[in-house]
Coordinates of C-alpha atoms in Angstrom, one line a residue:
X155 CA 91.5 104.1 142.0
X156 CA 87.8 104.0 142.1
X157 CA 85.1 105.8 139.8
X158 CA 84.3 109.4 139.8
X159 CA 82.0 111.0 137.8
X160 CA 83.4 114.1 136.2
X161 CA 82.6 117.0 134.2
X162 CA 83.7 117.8 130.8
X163 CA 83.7 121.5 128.8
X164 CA 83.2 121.0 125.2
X165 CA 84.5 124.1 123.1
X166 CA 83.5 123.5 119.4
X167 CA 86.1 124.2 116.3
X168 CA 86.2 124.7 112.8
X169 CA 82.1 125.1 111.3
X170 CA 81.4 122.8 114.1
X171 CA 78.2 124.3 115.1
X172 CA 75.9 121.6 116.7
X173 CA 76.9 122.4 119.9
X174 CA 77.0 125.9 122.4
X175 CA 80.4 126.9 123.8
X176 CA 79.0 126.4 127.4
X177 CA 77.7 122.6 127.0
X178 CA 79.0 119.9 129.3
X179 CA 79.6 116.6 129.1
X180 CA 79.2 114.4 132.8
X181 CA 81.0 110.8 132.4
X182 CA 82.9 108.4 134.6
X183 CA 86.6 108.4 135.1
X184 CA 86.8 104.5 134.2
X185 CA 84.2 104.7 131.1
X186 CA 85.7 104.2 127.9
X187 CA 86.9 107.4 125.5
X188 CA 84.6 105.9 123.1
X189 CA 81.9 107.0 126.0
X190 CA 82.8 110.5 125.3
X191 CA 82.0 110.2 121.8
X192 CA 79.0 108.7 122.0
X193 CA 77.4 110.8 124.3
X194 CA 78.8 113.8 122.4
X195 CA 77.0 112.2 119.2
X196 CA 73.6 111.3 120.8
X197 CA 73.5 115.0 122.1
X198 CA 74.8 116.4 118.5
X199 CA 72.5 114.0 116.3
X200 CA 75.7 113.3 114.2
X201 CA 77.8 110.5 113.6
X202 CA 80.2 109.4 115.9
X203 CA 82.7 108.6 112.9
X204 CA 82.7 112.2 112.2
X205 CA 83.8 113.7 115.2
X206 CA 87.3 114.1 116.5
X207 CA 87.9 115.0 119.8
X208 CA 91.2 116.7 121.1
X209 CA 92.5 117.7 124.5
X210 CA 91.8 121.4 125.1
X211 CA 95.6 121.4 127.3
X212 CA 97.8 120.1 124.4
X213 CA 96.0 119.5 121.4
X214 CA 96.6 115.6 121.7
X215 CA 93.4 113.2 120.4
X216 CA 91.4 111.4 122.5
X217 CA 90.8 108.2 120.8
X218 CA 87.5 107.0 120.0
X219 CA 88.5 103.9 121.8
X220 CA 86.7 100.9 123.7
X221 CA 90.0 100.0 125.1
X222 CA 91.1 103.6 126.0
X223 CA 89.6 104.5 129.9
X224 CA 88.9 108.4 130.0
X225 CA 91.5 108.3 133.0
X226 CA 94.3 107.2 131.1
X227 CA 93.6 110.1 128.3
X228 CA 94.7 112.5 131.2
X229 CA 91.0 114.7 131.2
X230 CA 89.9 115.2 134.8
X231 CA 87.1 117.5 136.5
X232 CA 86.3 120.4 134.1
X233 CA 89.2 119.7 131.7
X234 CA 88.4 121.8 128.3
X235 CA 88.1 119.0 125.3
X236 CA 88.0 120.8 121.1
X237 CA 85.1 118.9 119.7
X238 CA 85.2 119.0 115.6
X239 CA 83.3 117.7 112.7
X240 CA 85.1 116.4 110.4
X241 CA 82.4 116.2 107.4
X242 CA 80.8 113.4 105.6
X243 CA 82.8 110.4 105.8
X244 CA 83.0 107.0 103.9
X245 CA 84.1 103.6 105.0
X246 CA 88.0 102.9 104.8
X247 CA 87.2 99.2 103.4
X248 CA 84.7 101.1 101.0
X249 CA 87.6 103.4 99.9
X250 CA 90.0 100.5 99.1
X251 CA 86.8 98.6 96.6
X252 CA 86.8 101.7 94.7
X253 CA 90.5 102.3 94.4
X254 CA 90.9 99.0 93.2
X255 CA 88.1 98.5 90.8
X256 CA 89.3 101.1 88.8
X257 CA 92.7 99.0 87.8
X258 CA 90.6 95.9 87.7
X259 CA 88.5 96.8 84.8
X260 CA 90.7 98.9 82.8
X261 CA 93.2 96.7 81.3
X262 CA 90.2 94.2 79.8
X263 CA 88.5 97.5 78.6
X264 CA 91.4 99.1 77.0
X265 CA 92.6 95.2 75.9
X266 CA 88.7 94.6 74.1
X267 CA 86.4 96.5 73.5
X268 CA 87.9 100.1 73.9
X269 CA 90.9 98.9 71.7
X270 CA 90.0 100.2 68.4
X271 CA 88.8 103.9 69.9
X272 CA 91.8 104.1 72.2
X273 CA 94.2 103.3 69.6
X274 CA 92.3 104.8 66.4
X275 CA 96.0 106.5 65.3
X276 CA 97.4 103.0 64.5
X277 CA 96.9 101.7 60.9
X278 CA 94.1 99.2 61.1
X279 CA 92.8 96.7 61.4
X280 CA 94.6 96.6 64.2
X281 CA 96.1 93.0 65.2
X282 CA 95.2 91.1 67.8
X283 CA 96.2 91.1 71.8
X284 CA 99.3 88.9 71.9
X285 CA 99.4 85.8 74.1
X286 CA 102.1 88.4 76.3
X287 CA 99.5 91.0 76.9
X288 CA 96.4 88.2 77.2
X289 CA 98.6 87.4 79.7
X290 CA 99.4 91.1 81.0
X291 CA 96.4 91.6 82.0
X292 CA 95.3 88.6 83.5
X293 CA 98.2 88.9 86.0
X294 CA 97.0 92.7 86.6
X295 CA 92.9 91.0 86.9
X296 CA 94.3 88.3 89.7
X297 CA 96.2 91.5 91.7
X298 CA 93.8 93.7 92.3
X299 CA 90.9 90.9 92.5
X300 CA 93.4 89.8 95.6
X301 CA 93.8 93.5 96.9
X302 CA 89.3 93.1 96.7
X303 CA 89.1 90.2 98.2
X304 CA 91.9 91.4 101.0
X305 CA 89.8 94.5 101.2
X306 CA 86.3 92.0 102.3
X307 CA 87.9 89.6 103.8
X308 CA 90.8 90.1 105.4
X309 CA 91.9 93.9 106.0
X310 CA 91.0 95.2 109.9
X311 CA 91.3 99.1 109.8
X312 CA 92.5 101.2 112.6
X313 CA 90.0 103.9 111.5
X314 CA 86.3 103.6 110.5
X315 CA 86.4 106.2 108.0
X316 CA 87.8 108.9 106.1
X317 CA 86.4 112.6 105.4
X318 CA 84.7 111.4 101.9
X319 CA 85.5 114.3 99.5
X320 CA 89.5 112.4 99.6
X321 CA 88.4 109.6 97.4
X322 CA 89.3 110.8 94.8
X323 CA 92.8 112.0 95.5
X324 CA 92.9 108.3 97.3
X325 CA 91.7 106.9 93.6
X326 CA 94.0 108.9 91.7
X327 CA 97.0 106.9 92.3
X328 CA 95.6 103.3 91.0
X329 CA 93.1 104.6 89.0
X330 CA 95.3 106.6 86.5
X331 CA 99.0 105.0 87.1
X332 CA 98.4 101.3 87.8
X333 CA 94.7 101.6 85.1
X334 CA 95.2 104.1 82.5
X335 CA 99.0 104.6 82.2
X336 CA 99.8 100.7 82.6
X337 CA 97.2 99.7 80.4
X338 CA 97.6 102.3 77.4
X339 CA 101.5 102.0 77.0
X340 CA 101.9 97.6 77.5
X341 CA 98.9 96.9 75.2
X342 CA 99.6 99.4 72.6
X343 CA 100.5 97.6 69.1
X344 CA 103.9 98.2 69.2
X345 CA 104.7 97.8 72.9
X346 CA 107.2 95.6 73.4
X347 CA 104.8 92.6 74.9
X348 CA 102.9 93.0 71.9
X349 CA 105.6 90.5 70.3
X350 CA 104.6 87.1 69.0
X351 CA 108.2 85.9 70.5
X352 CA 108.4 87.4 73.9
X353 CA 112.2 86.7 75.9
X354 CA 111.6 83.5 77.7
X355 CA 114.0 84.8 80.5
X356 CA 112.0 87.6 81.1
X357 CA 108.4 86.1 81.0
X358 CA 109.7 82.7 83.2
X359 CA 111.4 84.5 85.8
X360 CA 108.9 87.6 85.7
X361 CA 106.1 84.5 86.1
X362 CA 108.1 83.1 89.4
X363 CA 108.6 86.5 90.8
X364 CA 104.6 87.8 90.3
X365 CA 103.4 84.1 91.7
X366 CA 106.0 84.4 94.6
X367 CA 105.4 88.1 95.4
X368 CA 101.5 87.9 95.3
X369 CA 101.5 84.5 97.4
X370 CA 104.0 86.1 99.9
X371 CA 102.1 88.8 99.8
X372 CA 99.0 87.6 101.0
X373 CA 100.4 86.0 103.9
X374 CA 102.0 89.0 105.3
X375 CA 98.4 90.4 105.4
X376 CA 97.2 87.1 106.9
X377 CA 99.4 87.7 109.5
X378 CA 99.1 91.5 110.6
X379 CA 95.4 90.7 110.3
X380 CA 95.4 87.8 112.9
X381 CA 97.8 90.1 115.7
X382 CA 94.9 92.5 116.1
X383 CA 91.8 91.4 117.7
X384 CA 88.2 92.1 115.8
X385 CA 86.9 95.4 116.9
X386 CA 89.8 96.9 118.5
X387 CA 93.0 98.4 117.2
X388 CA 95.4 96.8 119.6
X389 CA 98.2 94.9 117.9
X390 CA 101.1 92.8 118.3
X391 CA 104.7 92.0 117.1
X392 CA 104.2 90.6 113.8
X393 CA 106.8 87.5 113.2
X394 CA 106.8 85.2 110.2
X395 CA 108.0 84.9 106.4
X396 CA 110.0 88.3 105.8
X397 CA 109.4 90.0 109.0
X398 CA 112.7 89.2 110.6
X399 CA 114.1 91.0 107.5
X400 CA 112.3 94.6 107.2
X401 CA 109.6 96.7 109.1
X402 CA 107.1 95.6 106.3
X403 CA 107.6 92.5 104.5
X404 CA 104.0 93.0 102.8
X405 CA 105.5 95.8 101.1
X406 CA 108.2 94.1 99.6
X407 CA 106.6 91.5 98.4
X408 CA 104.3 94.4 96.6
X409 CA 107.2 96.0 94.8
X410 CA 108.2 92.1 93.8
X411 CA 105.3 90.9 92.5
X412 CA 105.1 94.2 90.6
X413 CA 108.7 93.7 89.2
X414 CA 107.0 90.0 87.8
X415 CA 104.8 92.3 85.9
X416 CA 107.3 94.7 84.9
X417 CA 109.5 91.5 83.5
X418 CA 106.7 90.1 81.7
X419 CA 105.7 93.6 80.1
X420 CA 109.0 93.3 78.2
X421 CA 110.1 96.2 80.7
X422 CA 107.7 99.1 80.2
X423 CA 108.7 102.1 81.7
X424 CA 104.7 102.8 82.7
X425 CA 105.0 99.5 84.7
X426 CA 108.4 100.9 86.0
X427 CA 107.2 104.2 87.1
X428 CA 104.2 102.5 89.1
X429 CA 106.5 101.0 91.1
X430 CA 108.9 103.8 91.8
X431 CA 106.0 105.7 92.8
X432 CA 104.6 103.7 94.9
X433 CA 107.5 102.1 96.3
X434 CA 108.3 105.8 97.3
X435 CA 105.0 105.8 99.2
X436 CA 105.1 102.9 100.9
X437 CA 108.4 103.4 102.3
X438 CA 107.1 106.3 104.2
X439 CA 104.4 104.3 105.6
X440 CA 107.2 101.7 106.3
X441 CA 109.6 104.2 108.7
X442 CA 106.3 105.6 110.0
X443 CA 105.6 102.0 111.1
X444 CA 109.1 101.1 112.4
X445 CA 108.7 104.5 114.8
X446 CA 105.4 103.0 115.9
X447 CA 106.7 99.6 116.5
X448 CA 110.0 100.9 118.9
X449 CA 107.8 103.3 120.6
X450 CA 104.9 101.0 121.4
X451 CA 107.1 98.2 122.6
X452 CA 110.1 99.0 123.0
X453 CA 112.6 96.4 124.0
X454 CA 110.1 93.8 123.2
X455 CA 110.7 94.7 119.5
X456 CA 113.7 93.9 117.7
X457 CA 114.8 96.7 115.7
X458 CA 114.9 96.7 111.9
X459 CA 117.3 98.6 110.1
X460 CA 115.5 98.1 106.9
X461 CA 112.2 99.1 106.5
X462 CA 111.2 97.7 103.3
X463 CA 113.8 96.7 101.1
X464 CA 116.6 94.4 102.8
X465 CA 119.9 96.3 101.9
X466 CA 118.2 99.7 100.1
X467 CA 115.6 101.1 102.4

């Protein structure tokens, strides 16, 4: 089929209220959906990453896509498209640095030089760190300077951004579970990794699990990042160490290198209930991503009847 130009009528929603209820937009059948935004963002003056355009017929979203021809979205002469702004956005790889700085530099702060204010109800002086929380939080320092450097280095996001004002319920979860409630209860005087003679079961095997998890980890992401092309959000089956077993094998090596930390704590329940939590979460993500996979290629993809967790989830 050869290209046509058509006519599209913009309807705004919401406080969206750059643009007059009779405006049209002209563009060619084979241009790209992320034609549609652009020209809709030239003619508004905002950013392209803050609009989100929906299909006046069913409601569905036409994606702000390269890939995605304005054909294929199903829009033809004088189809109705919802334009909306969706606010002031931030970066996703911008959300991530500041979701995992916070857990970064709380355990040293509340291990140093917050130590004496944070646990003034102790009688002092108050001892030292012991080698098992020195340790603590130099395994919690190496995960979340990984997750960074993932973030920089590594991570390709579906999305550009995010409406800002949700970075702080986004920070919330690592900034107050895996920072302030990890850190206060395991470096406390009398936690249980605040003994001189720590289980050497526990702190070996805790060691192996963290080292394993973390390493594993890493090349899950290695993997999902090189099955999608730079720029596009296109992706492929993912194969490799742990994906024959579960949907998302990145994930459970997350909740393994977690339970390394909750060995090595001496098993702290804070530890504990930062993994339940978030295990919780990511197995939603994890059956999200297994209904993505069977619908988007269908026999190609071997089914997984574990998600996450071989056996559990």
């Amino acid at each position: 089929m050869g290209s046509t130009d058509i006519t599209l009528v913009v309807e705004p929603r919401g406080s969206f209220d750059l643009f007059v209820a009779s405006l049209d937009v002209r563009t060619a059948s084979d241009a790209s959906a992320q034609a549609v935004y652009s020209s809709l963002a030239r003619t508004s003056g905002c950013s392209i990453h803050r609009l989100r355009i929906t299909k006046g017929s069913d409601r569905t979203v036409i994606p702000n896509s390269q890939t995605t021809l304005v054909e294929q979205t199903g829009l033809r002469e004088m189809s109705v498209i919802h334009v909306k702004d969706l606010g002031p956005q931030i970066s996703w790889r911008t959300v991530f640095i500041i979701e995992y700085l916070g857990p970064l530099l709380i355990p040293a702060l509340f291990l140093f030089p917050l130590r004496s204010l944070i646990y003034f109800n102790f009688d002092g002086p108050l001892p030292d760190p012991s080698d098992t929380q020195l340790l603590l939080c130099g395994l919690l320092s190496v995960h979340f300077l990984k997750r960074e450097y993932e973030t920089i280095f590594i991570h390709r996001f579906s999305n550009a951004t995010m409406p800002a004002r949700n970075i702080f319920k986004n920070s919330a979860h690592y900034w107050i579970l895996a920072g302030f409630n990890i850190a206060y209860w395991v470096f406390r005087p009398d936690a249980a990794a605040s003994t001189s003679q720590p289980s050497p079961a526990l702190l070996y095997s805790g060691l192996a699990l963290f080292v394993f998890g973390e390493l594993a980890n890493l090349n899950a992401h290695l993997v999902l990042r090189d099955l999608r092309r730079p720029g596009t959000t296109e992706r492929g089956i993912p194969s490799g160490l742990g994906f024959s077993l579960v949907t998302c094998p990145n994930y459970l090596f997350e909740v393994i290198a977690w339970l390394g930390v909750y060995l090595v704590s001496g098993l702290s329940w804070s530890v504990l209930f930062f993994i339940t939590v978030g295990a919780a979460q990511m197995a939603s993500w994890a059956k999200k991503k297994e209904r993505r996979y069977r619908k988007e290629f269908g026999d190609k993809y071997k089914r997984k009847r574990f998600v996450m967790l071989p056996g559990i989830i």
